[in-house]
PDB file of C-alpha atoms and ligand atoms in Angstrom:
ATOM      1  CA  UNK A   1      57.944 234.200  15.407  1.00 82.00           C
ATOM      2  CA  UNK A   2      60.380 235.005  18.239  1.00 94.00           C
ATOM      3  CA  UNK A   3      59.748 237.813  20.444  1.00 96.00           C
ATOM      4  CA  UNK A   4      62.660 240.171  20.780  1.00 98.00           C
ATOM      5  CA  UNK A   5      64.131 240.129  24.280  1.00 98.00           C
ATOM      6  CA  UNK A   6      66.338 243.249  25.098  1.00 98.00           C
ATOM      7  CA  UNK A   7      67.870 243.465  28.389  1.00 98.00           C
ATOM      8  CA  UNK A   8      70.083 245.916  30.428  1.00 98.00           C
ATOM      9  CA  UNK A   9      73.179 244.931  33.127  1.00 98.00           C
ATOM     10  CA  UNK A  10      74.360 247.857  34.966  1.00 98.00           C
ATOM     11  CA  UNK A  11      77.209 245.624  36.468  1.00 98.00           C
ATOM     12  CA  UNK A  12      78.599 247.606  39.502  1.00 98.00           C
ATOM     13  CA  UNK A  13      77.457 251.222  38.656  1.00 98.00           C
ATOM     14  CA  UNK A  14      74.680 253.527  40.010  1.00 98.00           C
ATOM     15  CA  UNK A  15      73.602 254.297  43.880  1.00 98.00           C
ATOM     16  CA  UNK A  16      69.730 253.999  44.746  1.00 98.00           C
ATOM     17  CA  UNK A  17      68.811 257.231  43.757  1.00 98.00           C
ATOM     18  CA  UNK A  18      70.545 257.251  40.125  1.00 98.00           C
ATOM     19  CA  UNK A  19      68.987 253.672  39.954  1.00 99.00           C
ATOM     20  CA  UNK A  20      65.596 255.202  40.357  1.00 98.00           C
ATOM     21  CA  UNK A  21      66.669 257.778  38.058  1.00 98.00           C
ATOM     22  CA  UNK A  22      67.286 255.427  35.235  1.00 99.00           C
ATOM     23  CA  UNK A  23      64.044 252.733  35.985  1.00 99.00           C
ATOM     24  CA  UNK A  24      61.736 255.704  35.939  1.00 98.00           C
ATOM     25  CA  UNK A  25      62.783 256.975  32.510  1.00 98.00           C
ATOM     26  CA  UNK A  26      62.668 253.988  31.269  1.00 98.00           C
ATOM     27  CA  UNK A  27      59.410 253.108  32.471  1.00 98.00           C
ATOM     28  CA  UNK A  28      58.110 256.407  31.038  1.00 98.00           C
ATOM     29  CA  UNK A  29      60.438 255.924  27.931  1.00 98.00           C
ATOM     30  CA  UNK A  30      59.838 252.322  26.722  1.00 98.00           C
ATOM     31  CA  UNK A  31      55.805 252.273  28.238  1.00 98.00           C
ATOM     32  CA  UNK A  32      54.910 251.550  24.029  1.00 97.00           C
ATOM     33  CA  UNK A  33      57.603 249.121  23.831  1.00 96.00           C
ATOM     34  CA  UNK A  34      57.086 246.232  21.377  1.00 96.00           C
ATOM     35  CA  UNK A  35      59.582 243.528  23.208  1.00 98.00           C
ATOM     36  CA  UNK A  36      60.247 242.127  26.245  1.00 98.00           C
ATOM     37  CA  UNK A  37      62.282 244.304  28.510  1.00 98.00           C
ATOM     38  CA  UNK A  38      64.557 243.913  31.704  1.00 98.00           C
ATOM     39  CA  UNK A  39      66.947 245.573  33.768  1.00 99.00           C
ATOM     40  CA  UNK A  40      68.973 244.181  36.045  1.00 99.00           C
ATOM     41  CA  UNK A  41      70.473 246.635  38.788  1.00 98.00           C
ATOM     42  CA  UNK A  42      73.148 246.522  41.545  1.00 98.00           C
ATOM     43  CA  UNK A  43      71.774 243.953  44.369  1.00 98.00           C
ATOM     44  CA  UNK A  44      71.702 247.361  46.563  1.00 98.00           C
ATOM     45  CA  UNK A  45      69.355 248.897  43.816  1.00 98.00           C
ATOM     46  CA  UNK A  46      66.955 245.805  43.672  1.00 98.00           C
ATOM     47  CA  UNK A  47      64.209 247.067  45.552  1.00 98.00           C
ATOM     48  CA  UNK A  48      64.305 250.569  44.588  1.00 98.00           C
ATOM     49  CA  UNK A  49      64.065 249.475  41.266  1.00 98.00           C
ATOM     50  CA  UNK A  50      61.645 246.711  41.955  1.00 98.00           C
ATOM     51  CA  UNK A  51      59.298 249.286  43.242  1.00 98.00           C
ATOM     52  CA  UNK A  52      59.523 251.269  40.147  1.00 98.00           C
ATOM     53  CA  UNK A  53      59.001 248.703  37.507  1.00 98.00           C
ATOM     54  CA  UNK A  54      56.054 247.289  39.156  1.00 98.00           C
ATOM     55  CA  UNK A  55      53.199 246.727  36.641  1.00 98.00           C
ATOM     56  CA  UNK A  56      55.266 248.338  33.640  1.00 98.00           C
ATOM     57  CA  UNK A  57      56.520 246.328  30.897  1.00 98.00           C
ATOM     58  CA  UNK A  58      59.939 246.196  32.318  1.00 98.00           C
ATOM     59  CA  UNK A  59      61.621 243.177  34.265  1.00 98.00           C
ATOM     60  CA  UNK A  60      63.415 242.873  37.224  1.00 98.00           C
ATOM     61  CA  UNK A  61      66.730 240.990  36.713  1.00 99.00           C
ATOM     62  CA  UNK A  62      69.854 240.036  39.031  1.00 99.00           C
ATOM     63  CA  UNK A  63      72.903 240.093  38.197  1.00 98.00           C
ATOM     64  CA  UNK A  64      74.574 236.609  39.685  1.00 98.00           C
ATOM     65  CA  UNK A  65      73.236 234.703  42.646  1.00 98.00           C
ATOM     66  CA  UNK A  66      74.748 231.753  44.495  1.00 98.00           C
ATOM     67  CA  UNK A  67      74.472 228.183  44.238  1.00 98.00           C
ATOM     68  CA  UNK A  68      73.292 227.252  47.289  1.00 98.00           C
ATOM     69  CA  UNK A  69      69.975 227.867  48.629  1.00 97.00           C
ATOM     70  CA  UNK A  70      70.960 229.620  51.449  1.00 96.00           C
ATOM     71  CA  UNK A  71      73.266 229.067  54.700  1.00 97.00           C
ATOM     72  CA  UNK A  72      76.978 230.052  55.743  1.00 98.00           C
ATOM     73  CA  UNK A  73      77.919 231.661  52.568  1.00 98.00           C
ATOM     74  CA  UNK A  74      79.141 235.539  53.826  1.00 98.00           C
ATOM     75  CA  UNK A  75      78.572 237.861  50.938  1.00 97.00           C
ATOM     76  CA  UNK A  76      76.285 235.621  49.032  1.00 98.00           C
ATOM     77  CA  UNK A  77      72.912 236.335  47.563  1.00 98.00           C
ATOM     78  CA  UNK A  78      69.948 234.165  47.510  1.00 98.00           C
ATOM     79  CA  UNK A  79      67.534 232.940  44.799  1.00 98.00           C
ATOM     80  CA  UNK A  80      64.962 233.086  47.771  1.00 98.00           C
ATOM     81  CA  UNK A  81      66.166 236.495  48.929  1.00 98.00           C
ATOM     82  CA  UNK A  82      66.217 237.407  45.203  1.00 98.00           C
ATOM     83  CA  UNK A  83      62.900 236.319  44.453  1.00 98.00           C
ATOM     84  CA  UNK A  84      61.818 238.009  48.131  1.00 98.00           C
ATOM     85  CA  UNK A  85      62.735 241.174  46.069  1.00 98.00           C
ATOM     86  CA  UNK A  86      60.499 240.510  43.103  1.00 98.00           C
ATOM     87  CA  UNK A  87      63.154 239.371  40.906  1.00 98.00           C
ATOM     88  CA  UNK A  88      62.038 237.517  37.450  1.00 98.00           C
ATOM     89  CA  UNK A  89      65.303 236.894  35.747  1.00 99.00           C
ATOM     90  CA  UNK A  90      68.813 236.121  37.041  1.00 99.00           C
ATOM     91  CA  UNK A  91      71.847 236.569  34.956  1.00 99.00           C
ATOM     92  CA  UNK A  92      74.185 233.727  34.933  1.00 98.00           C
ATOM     93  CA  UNK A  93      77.932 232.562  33.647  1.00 98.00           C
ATOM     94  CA  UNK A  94      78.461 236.544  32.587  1.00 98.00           C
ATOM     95  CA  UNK A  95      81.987 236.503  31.429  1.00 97.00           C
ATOM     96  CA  UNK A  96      82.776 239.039  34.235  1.00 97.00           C
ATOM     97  CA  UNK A  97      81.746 235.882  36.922  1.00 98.00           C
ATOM     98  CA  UNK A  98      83.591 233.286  34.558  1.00 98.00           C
ATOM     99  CA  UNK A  99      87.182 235.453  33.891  1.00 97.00           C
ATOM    100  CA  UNK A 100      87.085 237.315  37.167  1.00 97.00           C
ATOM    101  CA  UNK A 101      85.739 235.137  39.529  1.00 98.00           C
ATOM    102  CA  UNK A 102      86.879 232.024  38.109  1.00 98.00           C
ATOM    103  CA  UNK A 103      83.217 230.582  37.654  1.00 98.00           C
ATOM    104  CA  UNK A 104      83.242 227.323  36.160  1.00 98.00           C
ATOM    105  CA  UNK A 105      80.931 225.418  33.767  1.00 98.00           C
ATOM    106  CA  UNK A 106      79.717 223.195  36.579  1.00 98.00           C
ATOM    107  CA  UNK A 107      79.268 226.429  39.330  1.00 98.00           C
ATOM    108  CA  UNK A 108      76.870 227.754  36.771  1.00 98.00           C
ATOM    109  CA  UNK A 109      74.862 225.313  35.570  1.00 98.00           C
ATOM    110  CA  UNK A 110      74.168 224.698  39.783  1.00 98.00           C
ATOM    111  CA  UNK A 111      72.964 227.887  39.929  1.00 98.00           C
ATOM    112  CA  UNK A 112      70.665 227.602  36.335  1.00 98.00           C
ATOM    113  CA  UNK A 113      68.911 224.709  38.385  1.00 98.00           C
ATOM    114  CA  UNK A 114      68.756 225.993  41.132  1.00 98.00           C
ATOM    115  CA  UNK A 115      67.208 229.257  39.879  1.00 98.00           C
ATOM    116  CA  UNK A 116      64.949 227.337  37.205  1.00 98.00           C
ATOM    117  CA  UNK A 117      63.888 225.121  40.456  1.00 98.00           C
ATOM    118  CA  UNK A 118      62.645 228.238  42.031  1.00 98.00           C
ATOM    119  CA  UNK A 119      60.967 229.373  38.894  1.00 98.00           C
ATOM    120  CA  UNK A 120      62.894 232.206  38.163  1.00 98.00           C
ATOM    121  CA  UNK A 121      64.033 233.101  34.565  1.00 98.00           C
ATOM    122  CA  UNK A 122      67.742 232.370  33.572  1.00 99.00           C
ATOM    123  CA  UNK A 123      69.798 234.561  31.170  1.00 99.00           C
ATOM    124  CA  UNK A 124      73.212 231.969  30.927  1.00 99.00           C
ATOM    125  CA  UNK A 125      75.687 233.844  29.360  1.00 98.00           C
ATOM    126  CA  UNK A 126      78.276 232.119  26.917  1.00 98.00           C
ATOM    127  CA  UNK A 127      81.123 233.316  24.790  1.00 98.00           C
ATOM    128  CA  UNK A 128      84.321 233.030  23.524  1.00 98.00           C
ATOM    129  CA  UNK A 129      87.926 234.680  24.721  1.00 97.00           C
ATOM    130  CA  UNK A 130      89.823 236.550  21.615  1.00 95.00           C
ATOM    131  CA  UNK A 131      92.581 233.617  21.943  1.00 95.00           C
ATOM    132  CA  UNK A 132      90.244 231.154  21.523  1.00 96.00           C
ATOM    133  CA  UNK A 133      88.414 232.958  18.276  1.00 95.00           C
ATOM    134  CA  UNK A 134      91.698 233.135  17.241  1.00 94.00           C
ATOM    135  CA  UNK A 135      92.622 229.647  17.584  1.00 96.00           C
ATOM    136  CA  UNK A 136      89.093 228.672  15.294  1.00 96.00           C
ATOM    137  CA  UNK A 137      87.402 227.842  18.790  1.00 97.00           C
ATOM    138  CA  UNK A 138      84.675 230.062  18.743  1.00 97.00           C
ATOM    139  CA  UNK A 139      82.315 227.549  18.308  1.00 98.00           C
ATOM    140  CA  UNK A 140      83.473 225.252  20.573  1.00 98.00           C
ATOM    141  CA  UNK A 141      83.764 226.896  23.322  1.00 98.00           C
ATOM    142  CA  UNK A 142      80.247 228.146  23.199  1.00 98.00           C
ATOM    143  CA  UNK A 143      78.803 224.467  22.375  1.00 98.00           C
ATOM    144  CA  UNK A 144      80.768 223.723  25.505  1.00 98.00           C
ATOM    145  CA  UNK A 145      79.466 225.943  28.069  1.00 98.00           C
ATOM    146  CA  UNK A 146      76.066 225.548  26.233  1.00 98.00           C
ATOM    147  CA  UNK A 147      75.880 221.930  26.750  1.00 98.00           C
ATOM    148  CA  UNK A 148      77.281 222.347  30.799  1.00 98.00           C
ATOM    149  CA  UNK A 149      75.400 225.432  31.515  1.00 98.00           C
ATOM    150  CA  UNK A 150      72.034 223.455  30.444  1.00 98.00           C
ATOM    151  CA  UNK A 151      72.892 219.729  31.800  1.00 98.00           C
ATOM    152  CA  UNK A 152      70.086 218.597  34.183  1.00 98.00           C
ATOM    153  CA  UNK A 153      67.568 221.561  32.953  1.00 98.00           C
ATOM    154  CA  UNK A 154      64.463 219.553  31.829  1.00 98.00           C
ATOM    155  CA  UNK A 155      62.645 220.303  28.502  1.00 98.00           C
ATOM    156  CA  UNK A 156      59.747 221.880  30.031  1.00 98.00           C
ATOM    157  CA  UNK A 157      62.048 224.659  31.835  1.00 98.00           C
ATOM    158  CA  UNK A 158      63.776 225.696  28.996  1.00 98.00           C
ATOM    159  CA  UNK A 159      61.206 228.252  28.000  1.00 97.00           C
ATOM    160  CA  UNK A 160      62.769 230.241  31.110  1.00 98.00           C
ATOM    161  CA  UNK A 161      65.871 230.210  29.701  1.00 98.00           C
ATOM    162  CA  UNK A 162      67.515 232.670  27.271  1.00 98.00           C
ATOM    163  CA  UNK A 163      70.786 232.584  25.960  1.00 98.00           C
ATOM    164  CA  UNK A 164      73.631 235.414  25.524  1.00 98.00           C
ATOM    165  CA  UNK A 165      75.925 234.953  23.390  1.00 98.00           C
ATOM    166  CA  UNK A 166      78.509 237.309  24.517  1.00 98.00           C
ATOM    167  CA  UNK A 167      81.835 237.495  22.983  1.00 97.00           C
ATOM    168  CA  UNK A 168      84.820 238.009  25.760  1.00 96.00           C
ATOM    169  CA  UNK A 169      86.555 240.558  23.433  1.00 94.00           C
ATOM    170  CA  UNK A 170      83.984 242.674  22.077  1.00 93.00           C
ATOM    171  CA  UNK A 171      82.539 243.216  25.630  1.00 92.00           C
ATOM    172  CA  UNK A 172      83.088 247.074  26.699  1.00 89.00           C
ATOM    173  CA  UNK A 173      85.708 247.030  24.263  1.00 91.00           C
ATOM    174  CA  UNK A 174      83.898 249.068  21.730  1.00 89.00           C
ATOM    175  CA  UNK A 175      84.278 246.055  19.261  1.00 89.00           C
ATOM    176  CA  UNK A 176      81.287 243.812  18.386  1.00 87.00           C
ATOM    177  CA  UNK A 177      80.743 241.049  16.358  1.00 89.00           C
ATOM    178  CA  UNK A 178      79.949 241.744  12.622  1.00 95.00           C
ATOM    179  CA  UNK A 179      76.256 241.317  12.078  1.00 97.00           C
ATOM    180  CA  UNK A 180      77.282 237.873   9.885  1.00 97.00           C
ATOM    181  CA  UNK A 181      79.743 236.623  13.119  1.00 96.00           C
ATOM    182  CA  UNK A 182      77.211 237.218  15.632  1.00 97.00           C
ATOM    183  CA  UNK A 183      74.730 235.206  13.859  1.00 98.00           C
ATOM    184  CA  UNK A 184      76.745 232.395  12.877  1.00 98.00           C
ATOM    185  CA  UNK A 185      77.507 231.948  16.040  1.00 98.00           C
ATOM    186  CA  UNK A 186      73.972 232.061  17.318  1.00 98.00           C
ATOM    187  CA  UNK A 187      72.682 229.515  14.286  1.00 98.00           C
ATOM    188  CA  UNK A 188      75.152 226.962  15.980  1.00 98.00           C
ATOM    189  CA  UNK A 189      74.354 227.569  19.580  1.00 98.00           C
ATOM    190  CA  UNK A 190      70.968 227.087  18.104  1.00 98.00           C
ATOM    191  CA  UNK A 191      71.889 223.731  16.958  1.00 98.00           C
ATOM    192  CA  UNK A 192      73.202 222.631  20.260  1.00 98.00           C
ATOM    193  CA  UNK A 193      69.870 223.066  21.609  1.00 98.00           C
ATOM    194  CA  UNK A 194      68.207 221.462  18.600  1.00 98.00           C
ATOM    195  CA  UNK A 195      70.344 218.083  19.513  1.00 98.00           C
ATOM    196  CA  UNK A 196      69.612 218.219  23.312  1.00 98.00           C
ATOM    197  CA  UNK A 197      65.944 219.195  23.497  1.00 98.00           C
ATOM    198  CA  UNK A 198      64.698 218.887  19.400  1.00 98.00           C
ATOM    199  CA  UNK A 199      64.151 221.591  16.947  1.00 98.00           C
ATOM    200  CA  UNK A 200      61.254 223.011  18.011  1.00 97.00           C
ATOM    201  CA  UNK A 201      62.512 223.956  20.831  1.00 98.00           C
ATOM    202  CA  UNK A 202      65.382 225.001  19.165  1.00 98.00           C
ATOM    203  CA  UNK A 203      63.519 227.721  17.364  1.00 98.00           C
ATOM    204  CA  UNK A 204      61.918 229.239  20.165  1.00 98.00           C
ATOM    205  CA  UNK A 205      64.230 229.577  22.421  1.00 98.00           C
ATOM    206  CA  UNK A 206      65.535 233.294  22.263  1.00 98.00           C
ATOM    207  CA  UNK A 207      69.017 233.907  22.001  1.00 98.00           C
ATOM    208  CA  UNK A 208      70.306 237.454  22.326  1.00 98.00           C
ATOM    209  CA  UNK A 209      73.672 238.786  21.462  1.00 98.00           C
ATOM    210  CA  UNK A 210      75.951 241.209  23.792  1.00 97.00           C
ATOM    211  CA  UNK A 211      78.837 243.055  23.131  1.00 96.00           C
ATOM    212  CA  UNK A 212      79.630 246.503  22.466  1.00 93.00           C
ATOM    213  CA  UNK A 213      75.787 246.824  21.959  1.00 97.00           C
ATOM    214  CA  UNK A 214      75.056 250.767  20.444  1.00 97.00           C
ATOM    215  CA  UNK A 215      72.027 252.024  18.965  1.00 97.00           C
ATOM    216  CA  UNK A 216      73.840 252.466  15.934  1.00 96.00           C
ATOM    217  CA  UNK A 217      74.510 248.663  15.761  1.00 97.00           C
ATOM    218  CA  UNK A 218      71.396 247.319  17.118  1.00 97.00           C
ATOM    219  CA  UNK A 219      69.315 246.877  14.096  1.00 97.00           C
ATOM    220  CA  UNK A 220      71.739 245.255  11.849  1.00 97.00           C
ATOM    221  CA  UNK A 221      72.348 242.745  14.254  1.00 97.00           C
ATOM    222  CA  UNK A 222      68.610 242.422  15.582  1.00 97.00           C
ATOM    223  CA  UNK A 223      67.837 241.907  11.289  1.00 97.00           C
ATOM    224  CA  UNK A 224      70.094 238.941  11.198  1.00 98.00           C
ATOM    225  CA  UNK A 225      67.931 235.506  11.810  1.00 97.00           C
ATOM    226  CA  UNK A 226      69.347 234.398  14.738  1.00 98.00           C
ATOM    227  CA  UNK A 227      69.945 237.246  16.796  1.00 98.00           C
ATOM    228  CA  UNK A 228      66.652 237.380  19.120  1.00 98.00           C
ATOM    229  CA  UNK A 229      67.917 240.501  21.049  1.00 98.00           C
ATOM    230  CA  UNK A 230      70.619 242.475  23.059  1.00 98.00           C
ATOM    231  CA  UNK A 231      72.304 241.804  26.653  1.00 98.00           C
ATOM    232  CA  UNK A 232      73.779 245.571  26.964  1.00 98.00           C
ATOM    233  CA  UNK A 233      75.847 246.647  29.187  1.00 98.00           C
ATOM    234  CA  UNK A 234      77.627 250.162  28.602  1.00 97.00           C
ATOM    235  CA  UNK A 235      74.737 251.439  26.680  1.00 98.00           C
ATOM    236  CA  UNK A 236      72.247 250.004  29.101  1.00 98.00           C
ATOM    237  CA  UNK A 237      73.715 252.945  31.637  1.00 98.00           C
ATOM    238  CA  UNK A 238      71.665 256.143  29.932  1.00 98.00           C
ATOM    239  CA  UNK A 239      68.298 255.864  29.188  1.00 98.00           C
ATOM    240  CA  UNK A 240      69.238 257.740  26.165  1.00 98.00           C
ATOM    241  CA  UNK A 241      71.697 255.082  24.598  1.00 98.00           C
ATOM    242  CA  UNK A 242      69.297 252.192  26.085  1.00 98.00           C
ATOM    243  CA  UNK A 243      65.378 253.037  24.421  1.00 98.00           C
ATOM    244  CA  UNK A 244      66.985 253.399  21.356  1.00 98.00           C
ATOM    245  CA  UNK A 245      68.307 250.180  21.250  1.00 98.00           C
ATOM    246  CA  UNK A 246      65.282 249.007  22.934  1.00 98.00           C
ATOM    247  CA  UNK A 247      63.079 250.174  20.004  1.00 97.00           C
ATOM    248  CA  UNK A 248      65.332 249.504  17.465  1.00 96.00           C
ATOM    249  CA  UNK A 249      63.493 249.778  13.600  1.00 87.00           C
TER     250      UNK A 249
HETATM  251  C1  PEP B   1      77.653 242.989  29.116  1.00 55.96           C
HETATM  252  O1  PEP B   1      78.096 243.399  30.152  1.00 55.96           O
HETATM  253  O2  PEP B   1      76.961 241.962  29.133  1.00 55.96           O
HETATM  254  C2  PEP B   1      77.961 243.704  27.890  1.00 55.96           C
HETATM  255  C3  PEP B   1      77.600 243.179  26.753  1.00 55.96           C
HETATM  256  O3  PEP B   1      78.618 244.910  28.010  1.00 55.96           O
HETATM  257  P1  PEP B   1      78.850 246.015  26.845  1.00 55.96           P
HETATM  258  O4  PEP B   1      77.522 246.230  26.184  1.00 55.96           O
HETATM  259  O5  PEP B   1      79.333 247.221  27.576  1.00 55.96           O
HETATM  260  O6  PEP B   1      79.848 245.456  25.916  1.00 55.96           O
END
């Protein structure tokens, strides 16, 4: 069986101290926890969180990093500076870093192998605008950046990698996916993997679902079979909206 794999992105919200704030409750907060947690802060926060998570059950995640090693890049951040801070997990190919800052198919998958090289974790985001739902593309589009996002990662990294399916529209919007969407979605990403690395792989490799997250929605989509947890953002900003969701029944 999978292992549920629920993780928060604060995106560009919270100074040091509300950081701290937030890791310590939920360090106190999710310390029973049945799943695998992480949280990935503000670069600025990073070590103020690390420091707090250390030993607990929580992760440390980034929220992007850059696709070179390291060198003339002003305003870049490292894998090796991330993993300096005790980062596990890096977030990549969020639809905020594909619409906003133009990130491509072929930008992310550089950074997936570069952070797989460096044996971080990689949580490759991949989703769908509402045009392209519209249009019948859902699919598509997610078999697409799928396939990119993964070329040149080897079979035995995979088991650092997680998948988000994260629908463009229902992301802060207050709309998610139906439960029955979500997963249908997920059973064909699924596929994908099955035809580029075989089905066992296929079935192990966790693939959560974020958008509009709540902890009023989190169990009916966590009960569906391919949903393997949550990438939250909104509700990942209050320890009281995030352990619920976290500990979902
Ligand atoms: C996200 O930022 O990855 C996200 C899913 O945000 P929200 O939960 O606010 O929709």
């Amino acid at each position: 069986m999978r292992t549920y794999y629920i993780a928060g992105n604060w995106k560009m919200h919270k100074t040091r101290a509300e950081a701290a704030a937030l890791a310590k409750a939920l360090v106190t907060r999710l310390k029973d926890g049945k799943h695998k947690y992480l949280v990935a802060p503000s670069f600025t926060a990073l070590e103020t969180v690390a420091a707090i998570v250390k030993g607990s059950n929580i992760l440390l995640g980034a929220q992007n990093m850059a696709a070179e090693e390291q060198g003339a890049h002003t305003g870049e951040v490292s894998v090796l500076q991330l993993k300096d801070l005790g980062v596990h997990a890096v977030i990549l190919g969020h639809s905020e870093r594909r619409h906003i800052y133009k990130e491509d198919n072929g930008l992310i998958n550089k950074k997936v192998q570069l952070a797989l090289y460096h044996g971080l974790e990689v949580i490759l985001c991949v989703g769908e605008l509402l045009s392209e739902r519209e249009a019948g593309k859902a699919e598509e589009v997610c078999e697409t950046q799928t396939i990119q996002g993964l070329a040149g990662v080897a079979a035995a990294d995979l088991s650092r990698v997680t998948i988000a399916y994260e629908p463009v529209w229902a992301i802060g919007t207050g709309k998610t996916a139906s439960p029955e969407d979500a997963d249908a979605i997920h059973a064909s990403i699924r596929q994908v993997v099955a035809r580029l690395y075989g089905a066992e792989a296929a079935q192990q490799i966790l693939i959560q679902y974020g958008g509009s997250v709540k902890p009023d929605n989190a169990a009916q989509l966590m009960a569906k079979e391919h949903i393997d947890g949550a990438l939250v953002g909104g509700a990942a900003l209050k320890a009281d909206t995030f352990v619920p969701i976290a500990q979902f029944q």
